[in-house]
Tab-separated table of C-alpha atoms in Angstrom:
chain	number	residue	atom	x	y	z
A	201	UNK	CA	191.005	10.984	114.117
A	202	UNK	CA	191.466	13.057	117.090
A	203	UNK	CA	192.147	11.435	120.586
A	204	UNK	CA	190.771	14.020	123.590
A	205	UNK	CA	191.202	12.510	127.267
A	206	UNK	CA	188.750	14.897	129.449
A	207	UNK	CA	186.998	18.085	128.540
A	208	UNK	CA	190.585	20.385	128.771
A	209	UNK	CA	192.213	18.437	125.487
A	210	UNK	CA	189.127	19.736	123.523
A	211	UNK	CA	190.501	22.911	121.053
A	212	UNK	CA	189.195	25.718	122.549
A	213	UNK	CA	188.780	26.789	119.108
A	214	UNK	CA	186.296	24.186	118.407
A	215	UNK	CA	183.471	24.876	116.150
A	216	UNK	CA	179.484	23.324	115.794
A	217	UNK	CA	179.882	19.065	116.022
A	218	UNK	CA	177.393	16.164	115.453
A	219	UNK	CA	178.160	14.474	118.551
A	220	UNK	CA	176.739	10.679	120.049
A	221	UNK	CA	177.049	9.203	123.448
A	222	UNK	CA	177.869	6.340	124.472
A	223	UNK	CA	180.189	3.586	126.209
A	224	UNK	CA	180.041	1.767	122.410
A	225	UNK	CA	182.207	-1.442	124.400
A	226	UNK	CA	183.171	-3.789	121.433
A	227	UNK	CA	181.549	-0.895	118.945
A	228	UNK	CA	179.557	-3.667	117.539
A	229	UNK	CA	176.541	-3.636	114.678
A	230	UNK	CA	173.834	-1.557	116.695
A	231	UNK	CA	176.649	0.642	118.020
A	232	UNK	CA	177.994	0.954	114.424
A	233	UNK	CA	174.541	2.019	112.835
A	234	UNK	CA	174.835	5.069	115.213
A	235	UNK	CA	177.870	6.109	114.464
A	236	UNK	CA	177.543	5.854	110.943
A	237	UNK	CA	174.923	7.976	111.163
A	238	UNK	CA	176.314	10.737	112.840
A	239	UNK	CA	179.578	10.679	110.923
A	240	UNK	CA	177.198	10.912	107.974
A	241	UNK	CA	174.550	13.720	109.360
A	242	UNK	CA	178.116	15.722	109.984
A	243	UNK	CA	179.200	15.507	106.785
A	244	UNK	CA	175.939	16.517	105.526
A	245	UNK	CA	175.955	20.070	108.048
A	246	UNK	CA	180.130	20.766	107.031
A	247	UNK	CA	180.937	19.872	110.856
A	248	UNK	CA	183.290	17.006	112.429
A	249	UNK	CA	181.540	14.462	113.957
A	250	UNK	CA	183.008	13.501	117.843
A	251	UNK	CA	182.252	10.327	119.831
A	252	UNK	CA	182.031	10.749	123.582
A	253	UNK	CA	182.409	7.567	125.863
A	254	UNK	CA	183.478	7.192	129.528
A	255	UNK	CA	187.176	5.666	131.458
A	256	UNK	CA	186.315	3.708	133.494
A	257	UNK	CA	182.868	1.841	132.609
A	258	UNK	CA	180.361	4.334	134.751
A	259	UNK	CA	179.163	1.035	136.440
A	260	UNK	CA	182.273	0.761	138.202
A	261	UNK	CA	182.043	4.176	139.438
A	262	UNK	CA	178.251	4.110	140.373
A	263	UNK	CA	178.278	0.730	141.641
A	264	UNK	CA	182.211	-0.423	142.661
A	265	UNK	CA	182.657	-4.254	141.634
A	266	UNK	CA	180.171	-4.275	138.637
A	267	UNK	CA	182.879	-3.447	135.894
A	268	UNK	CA	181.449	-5.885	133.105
A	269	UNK	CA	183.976	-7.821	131.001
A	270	UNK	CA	184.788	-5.370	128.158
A	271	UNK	CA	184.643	-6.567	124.403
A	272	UNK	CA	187.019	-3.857	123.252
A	273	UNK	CA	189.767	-1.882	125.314
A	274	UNK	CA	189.468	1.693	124.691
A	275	UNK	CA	192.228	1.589	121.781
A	276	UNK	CA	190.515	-0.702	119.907
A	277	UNK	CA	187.391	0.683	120.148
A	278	UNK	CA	189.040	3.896	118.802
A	279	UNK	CA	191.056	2.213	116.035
A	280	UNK	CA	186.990	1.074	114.942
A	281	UNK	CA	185.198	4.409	114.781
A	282	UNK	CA	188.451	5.597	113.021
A	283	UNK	CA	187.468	2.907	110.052
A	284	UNK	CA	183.856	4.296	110.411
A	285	UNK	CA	185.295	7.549	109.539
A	286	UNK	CA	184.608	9.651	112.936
A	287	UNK	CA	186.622	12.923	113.368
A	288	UNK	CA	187.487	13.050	116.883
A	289	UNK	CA	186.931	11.213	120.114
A	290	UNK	CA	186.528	12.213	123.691
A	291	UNK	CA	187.056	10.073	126.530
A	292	UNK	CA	185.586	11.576	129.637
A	293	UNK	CA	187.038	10.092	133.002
A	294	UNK	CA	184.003	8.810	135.116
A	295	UNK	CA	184.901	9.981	138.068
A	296	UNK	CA	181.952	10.132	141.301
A	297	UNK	CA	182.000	13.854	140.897
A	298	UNK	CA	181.525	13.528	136.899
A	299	UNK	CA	178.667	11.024	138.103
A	300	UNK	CA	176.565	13.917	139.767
A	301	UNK	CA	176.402	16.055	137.188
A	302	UNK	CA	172.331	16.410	136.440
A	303	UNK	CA	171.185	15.202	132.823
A	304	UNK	CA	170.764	19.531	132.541
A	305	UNK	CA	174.614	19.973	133.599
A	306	UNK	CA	176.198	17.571	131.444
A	307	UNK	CA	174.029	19.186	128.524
A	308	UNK	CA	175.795	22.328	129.540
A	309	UNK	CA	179.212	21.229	130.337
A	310	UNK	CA	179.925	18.804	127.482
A	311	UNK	CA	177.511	19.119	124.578
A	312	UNK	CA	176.982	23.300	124.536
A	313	UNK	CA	180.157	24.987	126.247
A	314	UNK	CA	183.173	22.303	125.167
A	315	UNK	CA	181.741	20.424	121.542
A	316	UNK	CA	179.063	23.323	120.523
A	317	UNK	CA	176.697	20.222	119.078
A	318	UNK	CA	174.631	20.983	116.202
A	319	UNK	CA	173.478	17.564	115.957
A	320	UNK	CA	173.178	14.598	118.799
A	321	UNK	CA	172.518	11.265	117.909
A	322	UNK	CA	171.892	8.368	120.084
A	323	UNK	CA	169.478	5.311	120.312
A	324	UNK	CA	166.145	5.508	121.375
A	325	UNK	CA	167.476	4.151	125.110
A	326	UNK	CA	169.720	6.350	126.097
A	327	UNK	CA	170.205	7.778	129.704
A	328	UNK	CA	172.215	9.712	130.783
A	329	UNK	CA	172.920	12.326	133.712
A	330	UNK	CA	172.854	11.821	137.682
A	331	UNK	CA	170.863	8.144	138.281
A	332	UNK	CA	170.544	8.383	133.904
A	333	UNK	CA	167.630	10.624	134.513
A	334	UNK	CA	167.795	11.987	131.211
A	335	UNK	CA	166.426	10.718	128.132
A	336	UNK	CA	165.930	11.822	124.569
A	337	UNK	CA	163.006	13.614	125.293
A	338	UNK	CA	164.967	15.559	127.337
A	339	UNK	CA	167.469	15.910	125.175
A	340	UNK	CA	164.987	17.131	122.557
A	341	UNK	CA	163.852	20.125	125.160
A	342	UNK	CA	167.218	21.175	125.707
A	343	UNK	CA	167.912	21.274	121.797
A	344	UNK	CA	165.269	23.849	121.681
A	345	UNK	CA	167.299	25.993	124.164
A	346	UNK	CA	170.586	25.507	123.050
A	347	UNK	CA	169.805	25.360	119.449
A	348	UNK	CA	170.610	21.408	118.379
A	349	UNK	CA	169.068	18.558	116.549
A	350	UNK	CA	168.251	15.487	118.325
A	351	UNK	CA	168.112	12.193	115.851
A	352	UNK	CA	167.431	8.749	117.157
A	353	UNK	CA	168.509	5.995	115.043
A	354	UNK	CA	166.956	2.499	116.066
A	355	UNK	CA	169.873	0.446	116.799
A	356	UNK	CA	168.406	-2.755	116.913
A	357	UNK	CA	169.950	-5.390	114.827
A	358	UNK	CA	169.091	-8.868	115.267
A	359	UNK	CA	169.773	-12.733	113.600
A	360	UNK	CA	170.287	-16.139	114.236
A	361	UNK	CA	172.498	-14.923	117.726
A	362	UNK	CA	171.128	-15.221	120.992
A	363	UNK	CA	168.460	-16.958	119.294
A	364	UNK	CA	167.078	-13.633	117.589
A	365	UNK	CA	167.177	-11.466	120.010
A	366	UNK	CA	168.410	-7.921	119.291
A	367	UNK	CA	171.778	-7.837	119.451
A	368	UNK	CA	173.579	-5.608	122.507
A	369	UNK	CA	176.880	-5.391	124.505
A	370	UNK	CA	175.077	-7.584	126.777
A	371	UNK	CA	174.326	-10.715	125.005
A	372	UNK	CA	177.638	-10.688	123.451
A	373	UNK	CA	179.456	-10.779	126.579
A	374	UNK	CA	176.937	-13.540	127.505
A	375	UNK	CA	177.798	-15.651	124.206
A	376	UNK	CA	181.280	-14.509	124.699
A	377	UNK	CA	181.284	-16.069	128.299
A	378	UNK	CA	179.400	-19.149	126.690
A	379	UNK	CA	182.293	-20.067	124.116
A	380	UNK	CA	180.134	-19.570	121.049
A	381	UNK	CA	182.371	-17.393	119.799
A	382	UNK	CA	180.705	-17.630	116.179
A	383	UNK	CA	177.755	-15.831	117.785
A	384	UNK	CA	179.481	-13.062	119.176
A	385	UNK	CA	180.763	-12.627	115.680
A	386	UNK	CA	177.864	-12.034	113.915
A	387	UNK	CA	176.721	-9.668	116.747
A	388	UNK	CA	180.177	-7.699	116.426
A	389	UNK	CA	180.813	-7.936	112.370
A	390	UNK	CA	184.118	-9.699	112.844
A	391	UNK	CA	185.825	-12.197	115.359
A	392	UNK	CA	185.741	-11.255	119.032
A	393	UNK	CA	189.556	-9.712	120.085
A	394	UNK	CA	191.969	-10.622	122.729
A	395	UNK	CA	194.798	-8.587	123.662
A	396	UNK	CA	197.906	-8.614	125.641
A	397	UNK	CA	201.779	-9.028	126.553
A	398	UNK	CA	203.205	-12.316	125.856
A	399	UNK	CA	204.500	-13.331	129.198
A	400	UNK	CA	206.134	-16.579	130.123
A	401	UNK	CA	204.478	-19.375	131.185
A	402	UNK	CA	205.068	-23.215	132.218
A	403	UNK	CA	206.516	-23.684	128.882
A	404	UNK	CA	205.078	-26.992	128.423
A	405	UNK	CA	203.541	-25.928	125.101
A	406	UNK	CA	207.264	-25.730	123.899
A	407	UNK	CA	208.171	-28.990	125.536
A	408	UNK	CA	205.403	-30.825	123.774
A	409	UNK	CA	206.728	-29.469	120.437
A	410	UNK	CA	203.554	-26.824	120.164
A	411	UNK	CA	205.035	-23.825	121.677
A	412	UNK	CA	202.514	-21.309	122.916
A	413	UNK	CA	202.280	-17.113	123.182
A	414	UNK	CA	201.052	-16.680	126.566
A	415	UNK	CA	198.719	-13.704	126.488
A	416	UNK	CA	198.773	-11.561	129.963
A	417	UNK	CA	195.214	-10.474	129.163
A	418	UNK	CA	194.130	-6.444	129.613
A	419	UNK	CA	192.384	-5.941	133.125
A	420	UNK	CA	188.457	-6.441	133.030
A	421	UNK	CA	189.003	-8.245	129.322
A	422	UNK	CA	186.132	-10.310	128.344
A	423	UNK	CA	187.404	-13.896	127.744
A	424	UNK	CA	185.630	-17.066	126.286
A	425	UNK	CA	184.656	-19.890	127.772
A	426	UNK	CA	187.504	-22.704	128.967
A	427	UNK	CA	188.005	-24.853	125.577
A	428	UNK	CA	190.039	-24.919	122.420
A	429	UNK	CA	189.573	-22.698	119.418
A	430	UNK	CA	190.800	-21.647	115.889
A	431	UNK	CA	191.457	-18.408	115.041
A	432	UNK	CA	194.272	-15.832	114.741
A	433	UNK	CA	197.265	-14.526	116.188
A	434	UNK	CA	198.369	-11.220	115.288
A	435	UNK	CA	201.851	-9.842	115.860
A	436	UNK	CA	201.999	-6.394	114.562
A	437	UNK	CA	200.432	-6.178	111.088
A	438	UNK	CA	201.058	-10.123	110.706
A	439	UNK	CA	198.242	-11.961	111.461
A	440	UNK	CA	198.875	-16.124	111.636
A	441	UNK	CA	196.615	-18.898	111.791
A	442	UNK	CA	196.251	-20.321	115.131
A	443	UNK	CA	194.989	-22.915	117.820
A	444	UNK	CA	193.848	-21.405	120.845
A	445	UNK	CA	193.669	-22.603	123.941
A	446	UNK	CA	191.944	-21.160	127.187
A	447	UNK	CA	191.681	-22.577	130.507
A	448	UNK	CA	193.723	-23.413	133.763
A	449	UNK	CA	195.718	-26.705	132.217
A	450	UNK	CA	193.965	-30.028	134.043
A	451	UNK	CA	196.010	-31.804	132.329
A	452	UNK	CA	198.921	-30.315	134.981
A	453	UNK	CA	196.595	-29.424	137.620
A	454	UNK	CA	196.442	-25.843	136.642
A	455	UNK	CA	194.743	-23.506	138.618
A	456	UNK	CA	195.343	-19.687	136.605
A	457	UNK	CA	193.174	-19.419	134.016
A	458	UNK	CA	195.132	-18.514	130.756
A	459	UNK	CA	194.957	-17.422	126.901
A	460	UNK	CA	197.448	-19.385	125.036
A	461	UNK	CA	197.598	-19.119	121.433
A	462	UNK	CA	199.480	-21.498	119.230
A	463	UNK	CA	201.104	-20.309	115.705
A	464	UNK	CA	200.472	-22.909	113.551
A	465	UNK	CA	203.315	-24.537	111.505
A	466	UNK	CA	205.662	-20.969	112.877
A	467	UNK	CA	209.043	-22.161	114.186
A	468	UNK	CA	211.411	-19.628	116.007
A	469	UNK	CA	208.759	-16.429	117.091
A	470	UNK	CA	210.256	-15.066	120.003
A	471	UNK	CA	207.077	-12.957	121.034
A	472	UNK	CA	208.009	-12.178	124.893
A	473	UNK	CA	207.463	-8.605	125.908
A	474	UNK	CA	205.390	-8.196	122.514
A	475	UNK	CA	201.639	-6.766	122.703
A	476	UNK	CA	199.621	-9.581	120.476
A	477	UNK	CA	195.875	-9.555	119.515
A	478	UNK	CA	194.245	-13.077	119.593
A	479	UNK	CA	191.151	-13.061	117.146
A	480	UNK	CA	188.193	-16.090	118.497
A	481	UNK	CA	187.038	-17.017	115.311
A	482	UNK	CA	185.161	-20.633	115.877
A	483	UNK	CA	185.133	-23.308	118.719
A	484	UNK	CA	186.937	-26.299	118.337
A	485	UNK	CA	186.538	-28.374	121.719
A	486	UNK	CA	185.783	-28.329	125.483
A	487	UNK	CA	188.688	-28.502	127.921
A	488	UNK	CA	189.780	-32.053	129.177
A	489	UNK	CA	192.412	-33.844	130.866
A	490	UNK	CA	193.612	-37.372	129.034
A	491	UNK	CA	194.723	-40.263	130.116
A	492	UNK	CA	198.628	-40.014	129.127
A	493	UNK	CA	200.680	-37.584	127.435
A	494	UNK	CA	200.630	-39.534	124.251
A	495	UNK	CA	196.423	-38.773	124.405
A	496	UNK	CA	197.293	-34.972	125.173
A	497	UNK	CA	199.524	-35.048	121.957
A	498	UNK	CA	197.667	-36.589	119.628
A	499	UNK	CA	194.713	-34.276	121.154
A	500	UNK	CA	196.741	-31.357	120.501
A	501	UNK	CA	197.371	-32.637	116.612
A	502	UNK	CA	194.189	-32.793	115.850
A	503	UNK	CA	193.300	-29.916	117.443
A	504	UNK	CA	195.799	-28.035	115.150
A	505	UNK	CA	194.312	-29.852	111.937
A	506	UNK	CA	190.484	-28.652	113.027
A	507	UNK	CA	191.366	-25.524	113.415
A	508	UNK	CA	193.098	-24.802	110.103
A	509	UNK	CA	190.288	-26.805	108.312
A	510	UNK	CA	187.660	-23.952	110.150
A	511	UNK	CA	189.904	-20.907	109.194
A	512	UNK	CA	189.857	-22.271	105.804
A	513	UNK	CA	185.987	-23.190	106.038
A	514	UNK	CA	185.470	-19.033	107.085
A	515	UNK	CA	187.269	-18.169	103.551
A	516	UNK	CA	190.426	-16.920	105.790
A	517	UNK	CA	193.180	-18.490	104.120
């Protein structure tokens, strides 16, 4: 897949495209029934498909401070609509100049002059342009000018998450913020992803006999709820089973909140200095602070043990 960082890295020898729109953060089942359809209406017209999404969130931009938590950093997000087969993707940089441009402009700029669209597929809510004053409707009338195809695909996907309601960027950062971790699975299609260096820490973990990768999390990063969880630790193309832990540390009168992942049954990783990916797959506990060391330990055991008995229970051992 092709990787484009602002209009310029476009070929200027680019031909027609099926192009879609969108920030796509954590590229989840709604997002994905999009994309799969334009990778698939391209195929059917003999063109590339392209995704186009924004650096940073246009939230930040149009209202400083808002940045949500994002599900996916922009390489991730990428490495996804790879596996969904898109051709290329362009990340435009949100910048309060790019934010003016009227919905009429960035029809002009992006879609007809730089990608030549033959095709644009979004969902049936998308806005876009100076204050999102366009629409599709719009972007139906200026197909008829500029000779493109507007599809909407309904993107709504829904289940037993968020208590049925249809699933969105939105509620999974809510559910992700909530712990339930499980929900935000079902909403994404697989576990909810942490990433980061491995820093050093307190090195209590390693004291205590349970030594810990200490994840210096990606700026803006959307992390769960304080608590233990099981999941999975992944160190290049190794992934290992592992006890998470999230929180500031009562039991030593933390106060930085922190991603700590535990390797289960791994002696001698030296991960320091190593980008790691930290996969939530189910909650374990709450956070607490016990009575004695000896209660932290035998917390921290059993912890261990209910977390490889849930990785099993998901079918991933």
């Amino acid at each position: 897949m092709q990787r484009w960082r602002g209009l310029e890295d476009i070929p200027q020898d680019w031909g027609r495209s099926v192009v879609t729109i969108g920030s796509y953060d954590g590229v989840h089942r709604g997002h994905q029934l999009i994309i799969r359809h334009a990778v698939d209406r391209a195929r059917e017209l003999g063109v590339p498909s392209v995704v186009v999404t924004f650096d940073p969130h246009p939230s930040e931009v149009v209202r400083p401070g808002s940045h949500p938590p994002l599900l996916a950093p922009h390489h991730r997000r990428a490495e996804l609509m790879a596996e969904l087969g898109v051709d290329a993707l362009l990340i435009l940089p949100f910048t309060t100049e790019f934010s003016k441009l009227s919905p009429a402009e960035f029809v002009a700029k992006v879609l007809v002059d730089k990608l030549h669209a033959k095709a644009v597929v979004e969902g049936p809510n998308f806005r876009f342009g100076h204050k999102a004053a366009g629409n599709v409707d719009f972007l139906r009338e200026q197909g008829e000018t500029y000779d493109f195809e507007v599809e909407v695909v309904e993107l709504y996907v829904s289940g037993a998450a968020g208590g049925g309601e249809p699933f969105s960027s939105t509620m999974t950062r809510r559910l992700v913020a909530e712990g339930d971790v499980e929900g935000a699975s079902e909403i994404l299609g697989r576990p909810h992803r942490v990433e980061g260096i491995v820093v050093r820490g307190a090195q209590r973990g390693r004291e205590l006999g349970f030594p810990t990768a200490n994840v210096e999390t990606l700026p803006h990063t959307a992390i769960p709820a304080d608590g233990v969880y099981a999941g999975w630790l992944h160190v290049g193309d190794e992934a290992m089973p592992a006890a998470i832990s999230v929180g500031t540390n009562p039991q030593f009168d933390g106060t930085e909140r922190t991603v700590e992942a535990y390797a289960i049954d791994r002696v001698g990783l030296d991960l320091y200095g190593l980008h790691v990916a930290v996969d939530f797959l189910a909650f374990v506990r709450g956070q607490a602070r016990f009575d004695s060391i000896e209660a932290l330990l035998e917390a921290i055991a059993d912890d261990v043990k209910r977390s490889l008995e849930l990785i099993e229970a998901y079918g991933a051992l």
